[in-house]
CSV table of N, CA and C in Angstrom, one decimal:
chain,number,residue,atom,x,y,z
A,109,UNK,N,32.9,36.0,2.1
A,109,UNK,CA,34.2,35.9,2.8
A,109,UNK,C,35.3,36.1,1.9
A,110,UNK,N,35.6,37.5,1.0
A,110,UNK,CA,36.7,37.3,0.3
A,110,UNK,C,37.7,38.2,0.9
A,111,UNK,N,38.6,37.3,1.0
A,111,UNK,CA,39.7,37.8,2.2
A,111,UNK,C,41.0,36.9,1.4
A,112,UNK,N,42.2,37.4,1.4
A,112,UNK,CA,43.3,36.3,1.2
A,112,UNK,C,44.0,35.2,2.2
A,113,UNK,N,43.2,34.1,1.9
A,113,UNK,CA,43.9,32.6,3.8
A,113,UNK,C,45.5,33.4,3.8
A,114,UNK,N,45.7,32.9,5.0
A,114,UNK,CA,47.3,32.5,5.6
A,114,UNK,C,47.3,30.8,5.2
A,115,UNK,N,48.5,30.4,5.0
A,115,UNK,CA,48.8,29.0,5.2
A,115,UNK,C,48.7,28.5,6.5
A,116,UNK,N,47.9,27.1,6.7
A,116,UNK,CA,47.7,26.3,7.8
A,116,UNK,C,46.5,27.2,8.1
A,117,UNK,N,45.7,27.6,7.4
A,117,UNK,CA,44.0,28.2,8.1
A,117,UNK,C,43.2,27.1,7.7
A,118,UNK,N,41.9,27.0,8.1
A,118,UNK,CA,41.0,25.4,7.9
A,118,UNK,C,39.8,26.9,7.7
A,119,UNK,N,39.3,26.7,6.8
A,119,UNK,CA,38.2,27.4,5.7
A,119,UNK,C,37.1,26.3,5.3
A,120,UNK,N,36.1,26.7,5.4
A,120,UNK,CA,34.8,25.7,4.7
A,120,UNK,C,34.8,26.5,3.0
A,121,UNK,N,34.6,25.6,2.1
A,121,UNK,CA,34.3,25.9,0.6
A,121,UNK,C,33.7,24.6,-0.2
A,122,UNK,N,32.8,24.9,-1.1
A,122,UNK,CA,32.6,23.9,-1.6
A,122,UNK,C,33.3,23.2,-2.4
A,123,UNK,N,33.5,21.9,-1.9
A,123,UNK,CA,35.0,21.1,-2.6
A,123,UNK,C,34.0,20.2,-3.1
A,124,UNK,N,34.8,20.0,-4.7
A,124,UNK,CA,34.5,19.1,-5.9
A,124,UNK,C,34.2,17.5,-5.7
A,125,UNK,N,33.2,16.8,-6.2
A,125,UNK,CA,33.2,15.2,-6.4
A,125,UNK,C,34.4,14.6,-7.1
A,126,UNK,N,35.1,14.0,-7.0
A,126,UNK,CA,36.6,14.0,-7.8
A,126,UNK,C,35.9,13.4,-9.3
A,127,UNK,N,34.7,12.8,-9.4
A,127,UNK,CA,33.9,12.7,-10.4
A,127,UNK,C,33.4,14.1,-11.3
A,128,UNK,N,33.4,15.3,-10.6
A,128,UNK,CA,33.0,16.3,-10.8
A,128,UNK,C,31.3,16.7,-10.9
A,129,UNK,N,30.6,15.7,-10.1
A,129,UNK,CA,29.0,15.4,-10.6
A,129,UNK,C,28.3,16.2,-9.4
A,130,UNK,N,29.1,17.1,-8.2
A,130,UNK,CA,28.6,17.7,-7.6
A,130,UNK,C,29.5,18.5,-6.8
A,131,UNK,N,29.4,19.2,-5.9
A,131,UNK,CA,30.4,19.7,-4.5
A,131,UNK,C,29.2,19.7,-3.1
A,132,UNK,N,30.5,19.7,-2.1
A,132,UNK,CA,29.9,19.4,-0.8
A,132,UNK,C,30.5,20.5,0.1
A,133,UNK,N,29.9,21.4,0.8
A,133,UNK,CA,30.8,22.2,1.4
A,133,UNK,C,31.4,21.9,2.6
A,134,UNK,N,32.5,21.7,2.6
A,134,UNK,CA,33.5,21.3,3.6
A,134,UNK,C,34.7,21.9,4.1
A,135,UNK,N,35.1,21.7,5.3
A,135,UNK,CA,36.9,21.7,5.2
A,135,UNK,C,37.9,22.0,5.0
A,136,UNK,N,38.5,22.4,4.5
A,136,UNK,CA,39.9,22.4,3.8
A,136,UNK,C,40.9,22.7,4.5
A,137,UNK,N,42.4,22.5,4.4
A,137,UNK,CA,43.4,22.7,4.3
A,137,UNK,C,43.9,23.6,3.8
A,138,UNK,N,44.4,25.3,4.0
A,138,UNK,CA,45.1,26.2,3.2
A,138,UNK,C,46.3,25.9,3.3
A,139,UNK,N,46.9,25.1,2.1
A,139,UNK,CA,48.7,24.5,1.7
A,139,UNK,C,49.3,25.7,1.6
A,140,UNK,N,48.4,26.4,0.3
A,140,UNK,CA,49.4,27.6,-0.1
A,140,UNK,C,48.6,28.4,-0.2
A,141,UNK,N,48.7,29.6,-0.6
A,141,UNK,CA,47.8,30.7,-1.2
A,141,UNK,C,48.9,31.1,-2.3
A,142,UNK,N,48.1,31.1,-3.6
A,142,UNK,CA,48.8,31.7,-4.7
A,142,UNK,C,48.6,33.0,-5.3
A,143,UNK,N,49.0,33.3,-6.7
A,143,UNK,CA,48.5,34.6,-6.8
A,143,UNK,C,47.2,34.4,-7.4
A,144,UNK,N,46.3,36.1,-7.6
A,144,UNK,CA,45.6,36.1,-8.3
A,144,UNK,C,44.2,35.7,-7.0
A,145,UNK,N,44.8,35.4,-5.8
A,145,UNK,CA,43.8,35.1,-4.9
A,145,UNK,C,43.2,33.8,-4.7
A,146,UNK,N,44.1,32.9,-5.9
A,146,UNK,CA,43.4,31.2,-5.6
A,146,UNK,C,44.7,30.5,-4.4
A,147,UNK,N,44.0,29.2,-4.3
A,147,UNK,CA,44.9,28.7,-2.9
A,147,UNK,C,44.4,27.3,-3.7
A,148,UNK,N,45.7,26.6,-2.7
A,148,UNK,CA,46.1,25.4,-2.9
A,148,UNK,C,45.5,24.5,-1.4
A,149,UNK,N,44.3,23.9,-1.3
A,149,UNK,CA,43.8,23.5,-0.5
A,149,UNK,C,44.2,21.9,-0.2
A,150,UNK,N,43.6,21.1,0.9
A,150,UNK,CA,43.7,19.9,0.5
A,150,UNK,C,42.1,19.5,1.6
A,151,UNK,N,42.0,18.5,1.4
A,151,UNK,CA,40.3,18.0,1.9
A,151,UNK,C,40.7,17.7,3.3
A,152,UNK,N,39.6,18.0,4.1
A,152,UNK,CA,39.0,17.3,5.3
A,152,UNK,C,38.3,17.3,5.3
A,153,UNK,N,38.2,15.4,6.1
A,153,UNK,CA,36.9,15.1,6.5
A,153,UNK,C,36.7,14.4,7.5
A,154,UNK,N,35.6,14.1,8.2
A,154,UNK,CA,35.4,13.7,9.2
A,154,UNK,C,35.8,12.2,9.5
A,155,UNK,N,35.7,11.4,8.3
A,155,UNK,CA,35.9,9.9,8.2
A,155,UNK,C,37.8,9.8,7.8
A,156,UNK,N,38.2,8.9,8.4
A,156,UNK,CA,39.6,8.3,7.7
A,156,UNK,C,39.6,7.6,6.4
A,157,UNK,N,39.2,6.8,6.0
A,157,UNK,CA,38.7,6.1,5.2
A,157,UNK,C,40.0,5.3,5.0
A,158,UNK,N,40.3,4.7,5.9
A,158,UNK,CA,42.1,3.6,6.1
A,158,UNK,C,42.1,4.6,5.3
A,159,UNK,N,42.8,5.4,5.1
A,159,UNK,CA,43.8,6.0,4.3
A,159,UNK,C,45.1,6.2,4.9
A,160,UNK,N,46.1,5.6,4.6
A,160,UNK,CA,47.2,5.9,4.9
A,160,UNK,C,47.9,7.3,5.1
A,161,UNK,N,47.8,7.8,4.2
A,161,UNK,CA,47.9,9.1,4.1
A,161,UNK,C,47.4,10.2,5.0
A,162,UNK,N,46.0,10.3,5.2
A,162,UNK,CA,45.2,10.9,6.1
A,162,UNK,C,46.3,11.6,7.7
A,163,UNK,N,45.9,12.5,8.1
A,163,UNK,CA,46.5,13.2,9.1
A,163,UNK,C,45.5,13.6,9.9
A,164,UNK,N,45.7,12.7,11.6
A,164,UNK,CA,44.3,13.5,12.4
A,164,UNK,C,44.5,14.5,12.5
A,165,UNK,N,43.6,15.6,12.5
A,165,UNK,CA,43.0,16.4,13.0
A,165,UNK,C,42.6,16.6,14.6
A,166,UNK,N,42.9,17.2,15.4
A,166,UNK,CA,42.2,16.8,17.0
A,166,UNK,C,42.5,18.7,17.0
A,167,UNK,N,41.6,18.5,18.3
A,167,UNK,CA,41.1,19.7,19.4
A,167,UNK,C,42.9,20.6,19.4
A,168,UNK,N,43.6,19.5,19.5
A,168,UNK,CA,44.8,20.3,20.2
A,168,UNK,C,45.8,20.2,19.1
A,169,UNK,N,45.5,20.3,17.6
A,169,UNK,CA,46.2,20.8,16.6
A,169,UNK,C,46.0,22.2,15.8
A,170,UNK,N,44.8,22.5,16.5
A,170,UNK,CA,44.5,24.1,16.3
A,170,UNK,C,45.5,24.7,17.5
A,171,UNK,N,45.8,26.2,16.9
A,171,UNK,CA,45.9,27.2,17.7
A,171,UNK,C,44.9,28.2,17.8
A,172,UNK,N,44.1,27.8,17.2
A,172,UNK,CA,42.4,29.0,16.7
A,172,UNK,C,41.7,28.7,16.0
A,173,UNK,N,40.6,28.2,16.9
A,173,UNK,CA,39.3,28.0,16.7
A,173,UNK,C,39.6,26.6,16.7
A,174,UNK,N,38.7,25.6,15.6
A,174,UNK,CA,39.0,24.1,15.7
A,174,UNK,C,37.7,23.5,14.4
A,175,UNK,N,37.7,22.2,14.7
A,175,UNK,CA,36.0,21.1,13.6
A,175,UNK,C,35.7,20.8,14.9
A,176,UNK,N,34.0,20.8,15.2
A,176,UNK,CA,33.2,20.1,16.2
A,176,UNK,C,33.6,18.3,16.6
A,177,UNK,N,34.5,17.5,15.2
A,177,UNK,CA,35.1,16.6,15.5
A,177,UNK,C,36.3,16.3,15.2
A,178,UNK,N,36.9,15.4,15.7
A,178,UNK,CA,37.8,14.5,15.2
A,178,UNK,C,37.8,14.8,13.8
A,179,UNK,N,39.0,15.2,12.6
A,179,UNK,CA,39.1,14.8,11.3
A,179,UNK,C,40.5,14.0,10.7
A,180,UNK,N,40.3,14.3,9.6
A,180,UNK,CA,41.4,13.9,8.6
A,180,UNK,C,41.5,14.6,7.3
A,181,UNK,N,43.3,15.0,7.5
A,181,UNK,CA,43.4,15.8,6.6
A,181,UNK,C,43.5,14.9,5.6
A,182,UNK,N,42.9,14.9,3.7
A,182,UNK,CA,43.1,13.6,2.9
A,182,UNK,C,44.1,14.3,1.9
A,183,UNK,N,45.5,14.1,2.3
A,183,UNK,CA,46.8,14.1,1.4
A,183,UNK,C,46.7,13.9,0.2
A,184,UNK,N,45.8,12.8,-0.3
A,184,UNK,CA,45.5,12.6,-1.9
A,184,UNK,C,44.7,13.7,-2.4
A,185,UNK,N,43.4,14.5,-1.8
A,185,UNK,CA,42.3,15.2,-2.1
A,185,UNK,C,42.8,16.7,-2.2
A,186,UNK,N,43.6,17.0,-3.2
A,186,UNK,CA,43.9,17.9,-3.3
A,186,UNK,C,43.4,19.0,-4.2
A,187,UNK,N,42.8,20.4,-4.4
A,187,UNK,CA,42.1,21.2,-4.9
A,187,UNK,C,42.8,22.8,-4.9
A,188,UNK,N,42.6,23.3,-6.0
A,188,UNK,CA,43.1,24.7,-6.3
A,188,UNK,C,41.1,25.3,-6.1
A,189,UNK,N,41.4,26.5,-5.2
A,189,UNK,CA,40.3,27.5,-5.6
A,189,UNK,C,40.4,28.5,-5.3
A,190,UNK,N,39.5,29.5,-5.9
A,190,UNK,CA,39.5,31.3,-5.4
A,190,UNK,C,39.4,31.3,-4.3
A,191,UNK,N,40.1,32.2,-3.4
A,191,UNK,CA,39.3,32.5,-2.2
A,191,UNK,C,38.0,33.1,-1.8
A,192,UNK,N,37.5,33.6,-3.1
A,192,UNK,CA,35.9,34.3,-3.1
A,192,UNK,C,35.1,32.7,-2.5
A,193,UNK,N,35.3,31.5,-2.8
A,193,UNK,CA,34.7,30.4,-2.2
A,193,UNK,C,34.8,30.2,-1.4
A,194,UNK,N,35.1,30.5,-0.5
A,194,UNK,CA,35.3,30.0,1.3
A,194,UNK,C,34.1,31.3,1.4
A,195,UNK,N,33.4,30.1,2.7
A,195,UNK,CA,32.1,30.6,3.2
A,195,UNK,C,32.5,30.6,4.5
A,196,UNK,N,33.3,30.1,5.1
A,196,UNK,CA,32.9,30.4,7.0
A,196,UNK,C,34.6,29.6,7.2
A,197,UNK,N,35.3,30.5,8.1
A,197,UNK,CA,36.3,30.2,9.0
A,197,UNK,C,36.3,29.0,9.9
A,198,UNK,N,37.1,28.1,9.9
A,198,UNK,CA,37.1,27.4,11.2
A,198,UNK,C,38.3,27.5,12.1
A,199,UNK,N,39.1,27.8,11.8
A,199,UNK,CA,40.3,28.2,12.6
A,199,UNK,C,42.1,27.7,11.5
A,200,UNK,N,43.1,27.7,12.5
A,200,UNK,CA,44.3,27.6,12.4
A,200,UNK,C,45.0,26.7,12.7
A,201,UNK,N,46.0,25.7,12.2
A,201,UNK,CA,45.9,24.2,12.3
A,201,UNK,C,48.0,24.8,12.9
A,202,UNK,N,48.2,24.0,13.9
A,202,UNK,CA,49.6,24.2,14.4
A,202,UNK,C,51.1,23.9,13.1
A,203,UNK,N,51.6,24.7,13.2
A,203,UNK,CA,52.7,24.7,12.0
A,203,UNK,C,53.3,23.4,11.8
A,204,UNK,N,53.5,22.6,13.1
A,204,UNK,CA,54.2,21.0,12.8
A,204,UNK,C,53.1,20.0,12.1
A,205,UNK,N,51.9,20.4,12.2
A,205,UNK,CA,50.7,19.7,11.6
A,205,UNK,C,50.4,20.2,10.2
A,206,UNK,N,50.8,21.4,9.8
A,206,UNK,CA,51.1,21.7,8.5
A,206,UNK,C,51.9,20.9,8.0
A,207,UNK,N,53.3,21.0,8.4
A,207,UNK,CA,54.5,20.5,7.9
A,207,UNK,C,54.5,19.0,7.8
A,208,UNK,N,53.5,18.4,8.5
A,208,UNK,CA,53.5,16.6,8.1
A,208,UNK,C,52.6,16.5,7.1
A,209,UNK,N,51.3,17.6,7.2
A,209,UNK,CA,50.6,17.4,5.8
A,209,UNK,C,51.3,17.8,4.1
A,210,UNK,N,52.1,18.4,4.3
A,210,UNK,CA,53.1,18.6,3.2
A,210,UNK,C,54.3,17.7,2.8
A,211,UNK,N,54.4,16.8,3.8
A,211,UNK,CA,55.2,15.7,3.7
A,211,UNK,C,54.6,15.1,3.3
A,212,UNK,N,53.6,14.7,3.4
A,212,UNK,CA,53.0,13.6,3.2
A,212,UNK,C,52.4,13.7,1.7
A,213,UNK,N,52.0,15.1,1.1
A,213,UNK,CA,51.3,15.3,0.0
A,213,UNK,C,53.2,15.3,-1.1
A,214,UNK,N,54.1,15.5,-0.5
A,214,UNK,CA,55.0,15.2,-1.6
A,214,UNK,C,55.7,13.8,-1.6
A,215,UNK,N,55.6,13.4,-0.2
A,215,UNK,CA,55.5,11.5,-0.6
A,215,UNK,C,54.6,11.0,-1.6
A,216,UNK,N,53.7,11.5,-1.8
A,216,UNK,CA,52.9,10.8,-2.8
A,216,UNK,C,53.3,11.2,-4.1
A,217,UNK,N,53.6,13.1,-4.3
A,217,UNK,CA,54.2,12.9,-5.3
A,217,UNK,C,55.1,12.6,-5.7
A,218,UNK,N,56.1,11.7,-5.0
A,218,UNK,CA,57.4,10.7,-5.7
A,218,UNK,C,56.7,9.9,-5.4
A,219,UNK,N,55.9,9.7,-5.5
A,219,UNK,CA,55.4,8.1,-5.6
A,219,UNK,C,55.4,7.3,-4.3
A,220,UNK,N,55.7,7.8,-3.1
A,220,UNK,CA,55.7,7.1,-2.3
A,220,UNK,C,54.3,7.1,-1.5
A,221,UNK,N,53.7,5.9,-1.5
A,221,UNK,CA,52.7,5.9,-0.9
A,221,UNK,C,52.5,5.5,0.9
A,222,UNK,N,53.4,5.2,1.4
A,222,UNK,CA,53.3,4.9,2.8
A,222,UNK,C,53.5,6.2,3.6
A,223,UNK,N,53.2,6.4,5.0
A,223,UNK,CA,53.5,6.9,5.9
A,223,UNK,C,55.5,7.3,6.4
């Protein structure tokens, strides 16, 4: 699937153990696409994990396609990769649901950690 994302597309690729001891193919969030063909992703997953941060995911924040569940976008779980790694499409996440996942990923970096 090497193709260049749009921003706000939801892409499965195998994303890193933040330990680095394996990857799991999952998810993602396309934040940006940069050059050179890599993107600026951020994790979803199916669990919240109290995370503050975290942004649901539901049925009616796609405009195309969708996850079989409920998720969470994880605002801390952030990853740069090629686009040659995305293995399968899941759809398009609505532009105001981008834009809180981006607030929320630069609240953290000023340091704010709340909602």
């Amino acid at each position: 699937m090497e193709r260049l994302p749009k921003r706000g597309e939801v892409v499965f690729l195998p994303f890193p153990f933040s330990d680095l001891s394996a990857s799991k193919n999952r998810p993602v969030l396309i934040l940006q696409p940069t050059t050179r063909g890599d993107m600026i992703t951020c994790q979803i997953s199916s669990r919240d994990y109290a995370d503050p941060q975290a942004i649901t995911l539901g049925p009616n924040d796609f405009v195309e396609g969708g996850l079989p569940l409920v998720s969470y976008v994880q605002a801390r779980k952030l990853f740069t990769a090629h686009a040659s790694l995305m293995t399968r499409p899941a759809g398009i996440i609505r532009i105001q649901v981008l834009e809180a996942v981006i607030e929320h990923v630069v609240s953290l970096l000023r340091g704010q950690q709340g909602k």
